[in-house]
Coordinates of C-alpha atoms in Angstrom, one line a residue:
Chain A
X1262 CA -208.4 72.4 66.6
X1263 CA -206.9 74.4 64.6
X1264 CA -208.6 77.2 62.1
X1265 CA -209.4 76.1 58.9
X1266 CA -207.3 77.7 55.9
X1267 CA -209.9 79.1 52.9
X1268 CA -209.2 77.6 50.0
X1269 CA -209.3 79.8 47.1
X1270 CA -207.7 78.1 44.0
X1271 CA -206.2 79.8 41.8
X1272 CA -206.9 79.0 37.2
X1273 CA -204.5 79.8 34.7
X1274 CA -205.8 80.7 31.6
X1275 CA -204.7 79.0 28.5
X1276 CA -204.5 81.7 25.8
X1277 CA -207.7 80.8 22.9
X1278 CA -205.3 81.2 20.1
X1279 CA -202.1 81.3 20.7
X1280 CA -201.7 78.4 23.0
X1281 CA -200.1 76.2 20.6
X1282 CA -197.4 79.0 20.2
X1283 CA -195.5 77.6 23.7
X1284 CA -194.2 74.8 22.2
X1285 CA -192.6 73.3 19.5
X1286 CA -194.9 70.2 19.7
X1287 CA -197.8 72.2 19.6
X1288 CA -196.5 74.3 16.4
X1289 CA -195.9 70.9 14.9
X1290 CA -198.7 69.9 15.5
X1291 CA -200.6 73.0 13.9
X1292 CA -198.5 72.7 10.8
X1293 CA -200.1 68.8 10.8
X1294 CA -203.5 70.6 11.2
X1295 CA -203.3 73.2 8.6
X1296 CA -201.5 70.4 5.8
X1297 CA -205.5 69.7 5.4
X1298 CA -206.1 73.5 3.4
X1299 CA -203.7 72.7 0.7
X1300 CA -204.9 69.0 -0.2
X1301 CA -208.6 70.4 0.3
X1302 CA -207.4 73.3 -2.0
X1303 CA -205.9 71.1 -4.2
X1304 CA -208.8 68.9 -4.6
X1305 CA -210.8 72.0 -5.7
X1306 CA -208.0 72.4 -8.6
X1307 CA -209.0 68.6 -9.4
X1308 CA -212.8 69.5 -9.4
X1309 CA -212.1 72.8 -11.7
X1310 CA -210.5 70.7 -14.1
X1311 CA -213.6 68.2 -14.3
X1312 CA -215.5 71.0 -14.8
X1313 CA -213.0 72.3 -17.7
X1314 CA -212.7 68.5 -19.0
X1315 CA -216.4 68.2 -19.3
X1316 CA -217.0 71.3 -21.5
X1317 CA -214.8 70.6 -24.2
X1318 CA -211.3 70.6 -25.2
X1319 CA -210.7 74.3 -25.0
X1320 CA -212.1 75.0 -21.7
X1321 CA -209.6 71.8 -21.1
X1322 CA -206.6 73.7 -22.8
X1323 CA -207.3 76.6 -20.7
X1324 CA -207.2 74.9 -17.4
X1325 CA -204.2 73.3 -18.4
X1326 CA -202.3 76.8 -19.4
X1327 CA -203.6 78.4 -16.3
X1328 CA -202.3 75.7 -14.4
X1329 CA -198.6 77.3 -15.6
X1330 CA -199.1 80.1 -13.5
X1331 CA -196.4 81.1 -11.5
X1332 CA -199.0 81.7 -8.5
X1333 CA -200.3 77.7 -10.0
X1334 CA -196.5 76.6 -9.7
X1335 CA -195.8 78.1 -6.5
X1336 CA -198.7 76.9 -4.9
X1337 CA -198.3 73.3 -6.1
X1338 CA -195.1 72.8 -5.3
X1339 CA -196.2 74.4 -1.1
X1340 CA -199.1 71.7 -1.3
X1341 CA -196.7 68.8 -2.5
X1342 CA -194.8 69.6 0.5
X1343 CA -198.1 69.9 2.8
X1344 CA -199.4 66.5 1.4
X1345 CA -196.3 64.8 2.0
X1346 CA -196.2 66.1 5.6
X1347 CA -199.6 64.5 6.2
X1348 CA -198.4 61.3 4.4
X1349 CA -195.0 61.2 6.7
X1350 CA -197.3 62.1 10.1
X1351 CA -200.6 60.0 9.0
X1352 CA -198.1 56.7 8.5
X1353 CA -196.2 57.6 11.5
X1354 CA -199.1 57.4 13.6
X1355 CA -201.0 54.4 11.8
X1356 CA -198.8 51.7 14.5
X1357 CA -200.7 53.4 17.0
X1358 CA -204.1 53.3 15.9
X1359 CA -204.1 49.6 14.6
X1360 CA -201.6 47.5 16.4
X1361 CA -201.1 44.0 15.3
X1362 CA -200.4 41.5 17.8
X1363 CA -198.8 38.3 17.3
X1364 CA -198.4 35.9 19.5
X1365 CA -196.9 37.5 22.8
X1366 CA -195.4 40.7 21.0
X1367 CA -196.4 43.3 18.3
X1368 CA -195.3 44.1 15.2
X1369 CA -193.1 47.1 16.0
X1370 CA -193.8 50.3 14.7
X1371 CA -191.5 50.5 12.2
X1372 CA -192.2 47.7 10.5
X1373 CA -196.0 49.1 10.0
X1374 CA -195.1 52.4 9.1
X1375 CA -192.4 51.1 6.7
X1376 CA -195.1 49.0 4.8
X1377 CA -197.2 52.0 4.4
X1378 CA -194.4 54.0 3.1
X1379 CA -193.3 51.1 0.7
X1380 CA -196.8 50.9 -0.4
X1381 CA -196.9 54.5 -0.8
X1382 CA -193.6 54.5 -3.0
X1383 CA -194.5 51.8 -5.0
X1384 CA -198.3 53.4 -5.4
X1385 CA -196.9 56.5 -6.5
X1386 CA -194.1 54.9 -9.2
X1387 CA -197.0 52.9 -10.8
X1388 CA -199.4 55.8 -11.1
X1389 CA -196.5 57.8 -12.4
X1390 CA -195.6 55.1 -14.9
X1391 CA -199.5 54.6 -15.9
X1392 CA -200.0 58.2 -16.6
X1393 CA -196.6 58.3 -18.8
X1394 CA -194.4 60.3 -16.5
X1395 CA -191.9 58.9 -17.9
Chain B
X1342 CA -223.8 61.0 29.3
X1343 CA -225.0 60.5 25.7
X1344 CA -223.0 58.6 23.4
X1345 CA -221.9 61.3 20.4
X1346 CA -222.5 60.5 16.7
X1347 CA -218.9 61.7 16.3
X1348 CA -218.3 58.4 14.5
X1349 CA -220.6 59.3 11.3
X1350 CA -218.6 62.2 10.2
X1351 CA -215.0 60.5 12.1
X1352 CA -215.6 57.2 9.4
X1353 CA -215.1 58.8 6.6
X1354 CA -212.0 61.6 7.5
X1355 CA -210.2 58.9 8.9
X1356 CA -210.7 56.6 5.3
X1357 CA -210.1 60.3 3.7
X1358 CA -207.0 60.6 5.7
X1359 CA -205.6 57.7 4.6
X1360 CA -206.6 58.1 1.0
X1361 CA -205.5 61.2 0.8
X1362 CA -202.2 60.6 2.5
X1363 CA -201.7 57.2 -0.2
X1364 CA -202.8 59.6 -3.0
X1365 CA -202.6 63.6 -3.2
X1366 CA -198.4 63.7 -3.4
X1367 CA -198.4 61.4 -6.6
X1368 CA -201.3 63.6 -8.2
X1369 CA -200.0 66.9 -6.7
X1370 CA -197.0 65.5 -8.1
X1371 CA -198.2 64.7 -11.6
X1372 CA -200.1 68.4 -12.0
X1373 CA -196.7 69.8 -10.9
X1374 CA -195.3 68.1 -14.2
X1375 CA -198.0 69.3 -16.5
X1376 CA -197.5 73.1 -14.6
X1377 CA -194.2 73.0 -15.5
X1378 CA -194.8 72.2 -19.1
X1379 CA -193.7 68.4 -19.0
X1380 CA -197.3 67.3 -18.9
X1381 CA -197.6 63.2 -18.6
X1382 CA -199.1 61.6 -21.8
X1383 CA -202.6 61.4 -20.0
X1384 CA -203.3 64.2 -19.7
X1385 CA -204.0 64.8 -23.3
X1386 CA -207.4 65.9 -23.6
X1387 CA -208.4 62.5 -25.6
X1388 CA -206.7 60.7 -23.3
X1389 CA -207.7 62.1 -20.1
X1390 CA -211.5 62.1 -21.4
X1391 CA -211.6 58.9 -22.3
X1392 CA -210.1 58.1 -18.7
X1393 CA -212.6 60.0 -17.1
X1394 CA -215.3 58.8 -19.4
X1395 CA -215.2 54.6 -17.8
X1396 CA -217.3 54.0 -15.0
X1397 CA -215.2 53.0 -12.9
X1398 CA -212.5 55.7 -13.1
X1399 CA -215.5 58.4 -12.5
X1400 CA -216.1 56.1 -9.3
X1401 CA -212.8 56.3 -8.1
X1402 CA -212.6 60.0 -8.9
X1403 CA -215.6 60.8 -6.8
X1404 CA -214.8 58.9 -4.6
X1405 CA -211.6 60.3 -3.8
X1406 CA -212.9 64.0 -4.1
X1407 CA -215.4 63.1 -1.4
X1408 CA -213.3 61.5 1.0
X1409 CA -210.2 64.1 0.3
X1410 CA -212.9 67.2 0.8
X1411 CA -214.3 65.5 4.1
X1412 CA -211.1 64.9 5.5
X1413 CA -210.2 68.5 4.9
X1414 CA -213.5 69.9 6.6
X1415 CA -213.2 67.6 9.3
X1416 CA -209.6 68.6 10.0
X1417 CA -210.9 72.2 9.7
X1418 CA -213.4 72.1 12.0
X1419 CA -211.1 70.5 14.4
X1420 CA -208.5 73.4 13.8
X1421 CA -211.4 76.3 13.9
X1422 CA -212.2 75.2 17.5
X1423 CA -208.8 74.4 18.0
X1424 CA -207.9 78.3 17.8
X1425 CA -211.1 79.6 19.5
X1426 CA -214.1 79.4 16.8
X1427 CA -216.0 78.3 19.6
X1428 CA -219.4 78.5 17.2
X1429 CA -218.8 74.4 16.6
X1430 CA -222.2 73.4 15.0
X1431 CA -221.9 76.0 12.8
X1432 CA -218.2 75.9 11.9
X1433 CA -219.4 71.9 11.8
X1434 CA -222.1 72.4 9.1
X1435 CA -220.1 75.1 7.1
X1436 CA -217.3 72.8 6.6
X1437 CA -219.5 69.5 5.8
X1438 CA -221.8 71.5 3.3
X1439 CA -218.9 72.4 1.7
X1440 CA -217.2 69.1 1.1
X1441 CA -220.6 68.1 -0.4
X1442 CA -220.8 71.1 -2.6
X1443 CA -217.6 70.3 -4.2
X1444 CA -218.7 66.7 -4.6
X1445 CA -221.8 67.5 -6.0
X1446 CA -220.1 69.5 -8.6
X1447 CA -217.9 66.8 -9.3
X1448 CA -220.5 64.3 -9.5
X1449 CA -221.9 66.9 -12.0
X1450 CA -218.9 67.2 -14.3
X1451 CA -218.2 63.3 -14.1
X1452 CA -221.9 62.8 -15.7
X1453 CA -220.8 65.2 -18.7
X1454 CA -217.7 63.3 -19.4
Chain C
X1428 CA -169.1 64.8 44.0
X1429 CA -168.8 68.1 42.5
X1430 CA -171.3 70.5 43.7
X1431 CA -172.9 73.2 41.2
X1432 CA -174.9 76.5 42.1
X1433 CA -178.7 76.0 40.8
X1434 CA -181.5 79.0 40.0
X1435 CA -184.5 77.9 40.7
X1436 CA -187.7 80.4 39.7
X1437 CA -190.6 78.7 41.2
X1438 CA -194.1 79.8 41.0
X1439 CA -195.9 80.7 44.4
X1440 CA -198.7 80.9 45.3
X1441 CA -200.6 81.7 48.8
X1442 CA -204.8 81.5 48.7
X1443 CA -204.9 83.8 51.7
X1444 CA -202.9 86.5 51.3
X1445 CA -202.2 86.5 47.2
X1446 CA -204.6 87.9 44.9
X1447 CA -202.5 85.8 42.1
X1448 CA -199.6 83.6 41.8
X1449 CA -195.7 85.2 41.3
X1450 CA -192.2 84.0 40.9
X1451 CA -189.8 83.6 43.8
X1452 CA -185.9 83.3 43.3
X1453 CA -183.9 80.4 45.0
X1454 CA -180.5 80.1 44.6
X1455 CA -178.5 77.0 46.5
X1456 CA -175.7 74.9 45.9
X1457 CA -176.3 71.8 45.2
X1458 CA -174.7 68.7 44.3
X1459 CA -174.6 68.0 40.3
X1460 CA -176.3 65.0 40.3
X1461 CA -178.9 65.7 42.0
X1462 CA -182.8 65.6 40.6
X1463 CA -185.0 68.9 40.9
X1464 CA -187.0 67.2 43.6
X1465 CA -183.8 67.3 45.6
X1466 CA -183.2 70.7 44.9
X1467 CA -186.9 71.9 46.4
X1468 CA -186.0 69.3 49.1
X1469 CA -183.0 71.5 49.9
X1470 CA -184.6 74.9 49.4
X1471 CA -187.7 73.5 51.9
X1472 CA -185.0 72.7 54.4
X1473 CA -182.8 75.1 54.3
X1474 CA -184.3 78.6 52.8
X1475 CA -187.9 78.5 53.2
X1476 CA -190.3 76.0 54.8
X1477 CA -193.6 77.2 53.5
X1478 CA -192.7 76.1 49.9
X1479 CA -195.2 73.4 49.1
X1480 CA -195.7 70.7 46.6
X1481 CA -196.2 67.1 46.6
X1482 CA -193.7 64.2 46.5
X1483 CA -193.3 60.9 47.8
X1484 CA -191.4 57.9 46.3
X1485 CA -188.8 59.9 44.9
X1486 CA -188.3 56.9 42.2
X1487 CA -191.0 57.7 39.6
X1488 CA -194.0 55.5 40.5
X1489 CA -196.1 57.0 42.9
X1490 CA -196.7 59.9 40.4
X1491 CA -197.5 62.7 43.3
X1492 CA -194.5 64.9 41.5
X1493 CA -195.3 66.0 38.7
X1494 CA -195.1 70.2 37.8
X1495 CA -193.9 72.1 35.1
X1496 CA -190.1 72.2 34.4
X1497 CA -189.0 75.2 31.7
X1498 CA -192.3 74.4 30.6
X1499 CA -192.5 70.9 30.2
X1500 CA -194.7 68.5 32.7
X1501 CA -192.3 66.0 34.1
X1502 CA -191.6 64.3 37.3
X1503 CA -189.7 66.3 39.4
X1504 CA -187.8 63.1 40.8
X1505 CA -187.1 62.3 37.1
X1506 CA -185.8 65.9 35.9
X1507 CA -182.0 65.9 36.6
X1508 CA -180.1 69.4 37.3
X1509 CA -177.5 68.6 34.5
X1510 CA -180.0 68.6 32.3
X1511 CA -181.0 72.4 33.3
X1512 CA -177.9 74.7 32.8
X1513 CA -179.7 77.7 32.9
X1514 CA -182.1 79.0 35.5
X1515 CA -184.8 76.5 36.1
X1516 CA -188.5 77.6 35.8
X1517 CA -190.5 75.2 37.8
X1518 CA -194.5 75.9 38.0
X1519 CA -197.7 73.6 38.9
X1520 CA -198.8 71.3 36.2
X1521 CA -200.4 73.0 33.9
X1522 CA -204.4 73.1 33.0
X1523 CA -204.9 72.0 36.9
X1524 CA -206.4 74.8 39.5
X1525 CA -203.7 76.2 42.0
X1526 CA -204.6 75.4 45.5
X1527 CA -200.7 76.3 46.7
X1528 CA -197.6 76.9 45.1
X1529 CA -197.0 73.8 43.5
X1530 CA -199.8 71.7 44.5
X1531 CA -202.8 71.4 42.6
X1532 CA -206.4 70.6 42.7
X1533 CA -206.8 67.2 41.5
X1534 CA -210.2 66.1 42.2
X1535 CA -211.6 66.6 38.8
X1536 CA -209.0 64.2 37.2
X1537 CA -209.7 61.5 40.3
X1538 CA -213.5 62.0 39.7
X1539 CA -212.7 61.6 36.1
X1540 CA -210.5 58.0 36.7
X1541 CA -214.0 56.5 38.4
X1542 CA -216.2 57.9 36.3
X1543 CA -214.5 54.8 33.6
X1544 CA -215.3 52.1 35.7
X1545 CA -212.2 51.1 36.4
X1546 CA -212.8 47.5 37.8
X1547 CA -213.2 44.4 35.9
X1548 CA -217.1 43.2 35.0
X1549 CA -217.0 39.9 34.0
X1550 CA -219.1 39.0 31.1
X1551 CA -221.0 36.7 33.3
X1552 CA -220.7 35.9 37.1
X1553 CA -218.5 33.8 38.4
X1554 CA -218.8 31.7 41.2
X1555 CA -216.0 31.1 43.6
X1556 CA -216.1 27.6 43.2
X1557 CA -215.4 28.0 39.8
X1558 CA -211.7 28.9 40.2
X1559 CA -209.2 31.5 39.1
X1560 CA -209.3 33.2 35.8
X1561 CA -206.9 32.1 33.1
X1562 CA -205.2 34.0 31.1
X1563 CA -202.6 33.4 28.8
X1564 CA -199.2 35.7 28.4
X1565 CA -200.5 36.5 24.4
X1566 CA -204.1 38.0 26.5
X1567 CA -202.0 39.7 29.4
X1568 CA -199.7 41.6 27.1
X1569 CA -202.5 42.7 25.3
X1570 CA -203.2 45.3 28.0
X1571 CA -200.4 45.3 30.1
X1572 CA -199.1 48.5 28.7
X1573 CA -202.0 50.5 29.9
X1574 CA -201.5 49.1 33.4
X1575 CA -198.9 51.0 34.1
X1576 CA -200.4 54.5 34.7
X1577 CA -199.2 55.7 38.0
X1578 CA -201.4 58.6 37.5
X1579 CA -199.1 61.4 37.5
X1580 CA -201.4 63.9 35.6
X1581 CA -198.6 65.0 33.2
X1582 CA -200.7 63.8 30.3
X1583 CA -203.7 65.8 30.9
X1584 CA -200.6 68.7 31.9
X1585 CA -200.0 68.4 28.3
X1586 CA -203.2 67.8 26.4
X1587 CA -203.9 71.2 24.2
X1588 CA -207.6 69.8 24.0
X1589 CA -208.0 69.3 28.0
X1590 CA -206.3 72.5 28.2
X1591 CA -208.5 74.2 25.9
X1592 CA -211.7 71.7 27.1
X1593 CA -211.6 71.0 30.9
X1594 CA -215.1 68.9 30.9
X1595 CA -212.8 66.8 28.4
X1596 CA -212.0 63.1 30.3
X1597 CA -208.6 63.3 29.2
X1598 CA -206.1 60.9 28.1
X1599 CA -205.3 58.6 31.6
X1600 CA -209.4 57.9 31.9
X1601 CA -209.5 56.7 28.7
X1602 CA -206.5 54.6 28.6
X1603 CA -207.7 53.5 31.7
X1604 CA -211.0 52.3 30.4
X1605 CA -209.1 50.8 27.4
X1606 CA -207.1 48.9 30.0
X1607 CA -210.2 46.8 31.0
X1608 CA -211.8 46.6 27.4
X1609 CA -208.7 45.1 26.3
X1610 CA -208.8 42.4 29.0
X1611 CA -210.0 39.3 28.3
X1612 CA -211.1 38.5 31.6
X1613 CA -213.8 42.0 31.6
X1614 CA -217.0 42.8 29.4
X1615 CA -217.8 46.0 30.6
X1616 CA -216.7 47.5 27.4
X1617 CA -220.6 48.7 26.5
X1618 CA -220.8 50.3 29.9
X1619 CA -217.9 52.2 29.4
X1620 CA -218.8 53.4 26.4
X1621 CA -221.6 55.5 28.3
X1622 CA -218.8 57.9 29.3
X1623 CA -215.7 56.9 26.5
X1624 CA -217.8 57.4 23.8
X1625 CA -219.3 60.5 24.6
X1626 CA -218.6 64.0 23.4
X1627 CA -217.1 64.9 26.3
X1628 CA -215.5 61.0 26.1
X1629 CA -212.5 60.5 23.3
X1630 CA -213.9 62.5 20.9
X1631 CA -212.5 65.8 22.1
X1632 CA -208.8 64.1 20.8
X1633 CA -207.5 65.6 17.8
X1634 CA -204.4 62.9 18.3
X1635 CA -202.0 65.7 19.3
X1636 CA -199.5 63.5 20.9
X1637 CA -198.5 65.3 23.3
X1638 CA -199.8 63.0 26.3
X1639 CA -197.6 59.8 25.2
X1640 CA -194.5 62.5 24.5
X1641 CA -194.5 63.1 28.4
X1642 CA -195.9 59.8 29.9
X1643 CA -192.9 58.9 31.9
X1644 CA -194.3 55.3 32.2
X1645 CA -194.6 54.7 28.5
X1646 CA -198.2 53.8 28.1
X1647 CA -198.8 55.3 25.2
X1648 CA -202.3 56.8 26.3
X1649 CA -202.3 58.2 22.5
X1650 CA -202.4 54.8 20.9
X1651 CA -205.1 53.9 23.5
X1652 CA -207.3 57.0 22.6
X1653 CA -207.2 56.1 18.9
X1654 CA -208.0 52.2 19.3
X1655 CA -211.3 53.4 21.3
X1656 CA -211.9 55.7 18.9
X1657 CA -211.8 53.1 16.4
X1658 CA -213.4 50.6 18.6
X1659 CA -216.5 53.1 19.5
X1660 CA -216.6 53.7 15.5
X1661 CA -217.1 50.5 14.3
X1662 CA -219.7 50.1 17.2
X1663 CA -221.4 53.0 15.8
X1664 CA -221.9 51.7 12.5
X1665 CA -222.7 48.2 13.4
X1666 CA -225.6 49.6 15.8
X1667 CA -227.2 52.0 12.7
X1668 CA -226.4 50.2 9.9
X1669 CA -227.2 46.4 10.8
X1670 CA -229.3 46.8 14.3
X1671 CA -230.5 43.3 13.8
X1672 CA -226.9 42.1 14.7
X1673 CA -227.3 41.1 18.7
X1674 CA -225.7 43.3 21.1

């Protein structure tokens, strides 16, 4: 019989933190990830100016004048961009999460996601148009 | 193997998710406008308080500051032991405390309005 | 047939005489249209015989292939050389144990598969007499999609959360699982759960993706993984908020 061979196998570490650096799908996925500290930060911005709103209309005209920063400006205009990655990824992935069979097929994907981003469009317009955007 | 109570705290960041994903570009959106100095007619301080003074609209508000703040810790915490915070239950209680501090204060606010 | 010189930079390893693993250069000729498999083929053949890896059906269904090409987990029997120009990096899949060169230790991932129960249990027992199951084509393509796992690893190569959580089950045990759930003839959903819907179950998914970007069968383990999430949810609630509803 012949000897035995010793196994001795061998683990790869994955680095802690920069693991998601070896590929692009893992730095788009990070970039998904991290959309969550601008509409958290932005909520915070909505809670400040409940707190301004409820102590009057000055502490309400201040809030609003801060808001016309350029650090205010800059910093909406990254978390529009954030939030509407989310959006874009969120209704992308939705088809996956809650397929709807019918019959002997599915609604395809696109179809889904293309409801949620005509319900997103049309959700945003009237919002827009109710707080007289325009 | 015991079955995890992930599902309390994964209810509400996936309805947060959504929300948030429906919601935060249009009001981003809209505080962009009044940044820029083209502020929408609501947000007149008359106008906004007496939004913000119905029931139902300081419903909705809380409601969406809840569910967009634990979305956001829950997507944290994810991310913190995603790039080695290994310290979960911590991280995990940081992140949850905080989405119901900044509730709380809105809560707070919404009952002075 | 035009014929095409290849660079291959494979990762060896031997557990008796290396302390870790190292590249080894392999330069052949090779015909263009070959597949990468073709190429180790040729190097096992030709320039060195103690090159080891697995393979078998050559065709993409037995799933013993798989390794990492330029850093991506794929089939090597899938991965054509005119789709490499450059020197191709080929290494074990990733997040799995090196036993040698490119063969890795699979037995976690197998003791993972039965840990799922992956048979059918009927919701109650069936005598013989009573006949086949039915099962209408609307009830079979409801899981039909996660049925055709040829267990190839390349999802759990892929995972960032397996990667960064070994004791996590991983995306083909899942799918797997779903697989029965979803079929009409099975009620073993609530056993499952025992192992899906614990923390070491589908809750270590953040719903990277990245399994169902490399699945070469197209199952889509990601959409599975989110369903039972969803599924184990809605259980969850139903249990603690109305625990008079009958199980």
């Amino acid at each position: 019989m012949a000897e035995e061979v010793s196994r001795r196998p061998y683990q790869r570490e994955v680095p802690r933190v920069r693991w998601f650096l070896r590929h692009p799908r893992y730095v788009r996925y990070m970039f998904r990830e991290v959309t969550c500290l601008f509409i958290g930060a932005y909520t915070l911005v909505l809670v400040a100016g409940l707190g301004a709103l409820s102590q009057g209309p000055a502490a309400y005209q201040g809030f609003l004048e801060s808001l016309a920063s350029p650090a205010s400006i800059l910093f909406h205009v990254l978390a529009l961009g954030f939030a509407a990655y989310h959006s874009v990824t969120w209704f992308n992935l939705t088809p996956k999460a809650l397929p709807l069979q019918v019959g002997e097929g599915f609604v395809p994907d696109g179809v889904i996601a293309g409801a949620h981003y005509a319900g997103w469009g049309l959700l945003s317009l009237a919002l827009l148009a109710l707080a007289g955007a325009f | 193997m015991a079955r995890s109570n992930k599902p309390i705290v994964w209810g509400p960041f996936a309805a947060g998710g959504t929300l948030t994903a429906f919601l935060t570009p249009v009001l981003v959106l809209l505080t962009l406008l009044v940044a820029l100095g083209h502020a929408p007619e609501l947000f007149a301080y008359e106008r906004m308080h007496a939004f913000a003074g119905h029931w139902l609209a300081k419903l909705a508000i809380a409601a969406t500051v809840f569910l967009s703040l634990w979305s956001t810790a829950h997507r944290l915490r994810i991310t913190c032991y995603d790039l080695g915070i290994r310290a979960d239950t911590l991280v995990a209680t940081v992140v949850y405390a905080g989405a119901l501090a900044g509730t709380a204060a809105s809560v707070l606010y919404l009952t002075r309005i | 047939m035009s014929e095409r010189r290849v660079e291959l930079e494979v990762l060896r390893y031997n557990p008796e005489t290396d302390r870790e693993p190292r590249f080894q250069r392999y330069s052949i000729r090779c015909p263009e249209e070959w597949v990468v498999l073709d190429a180790l083929n040729h190097v096992k053949e030709t320039a060195d015989p103690t090159l080891s890896y697995r393979w078998s059906c050559h065709m993409a269904v037995c799933g013993s292939c798989g390794m990492m090409i330029d850093g991506e987990p794929k089939l090597a029997c899938k991965s054509f050389l005119r789709d490499y120009p450059g020197v191709i990096r080929i290494e074990p899949l990733a997040h799995f144990p090196i036993e040698r060169d490119l063969v890795t230790v699979i037995d976690d991932f197998m003791a993972k598969l039965a840990r799922v129960k992956p048979y059918l249990i009927p919701k109650q027992e069936r005598a013989l007499g009573e006949g086949e199951y039915r099962q209408t084509p609307a009830e079979l393509k409801k899981y039909k999609q996660y049925t055709l796992c040829i267990n190839c690893m390349l999802c759990y190569a892929a995972c960032p959360e397996y990667g960064l959580i070994p004791k996590f089950i991983g995306p083909a045990a899942i799918s797997l699982a779903h697989r029965y759930n979803q079929d009409s003839r099975d009620g073993g959903r609530r056993e499952r759960e025992e192992e899906i819907a614990a923390a070491e179950g589908v809750w270590e998914c953040s719903f990277a993706g990245a399994c169902s970007e490399v699945c070469p069968e197209h199952v889509d383990p990601a959409s599975a993984l989110q369903q039972v999430k969803i599924a184990s949810t809605v259980d969850w609630y139903k249990e603690h908020l109305m625990p008079w509803l009958k199980k």
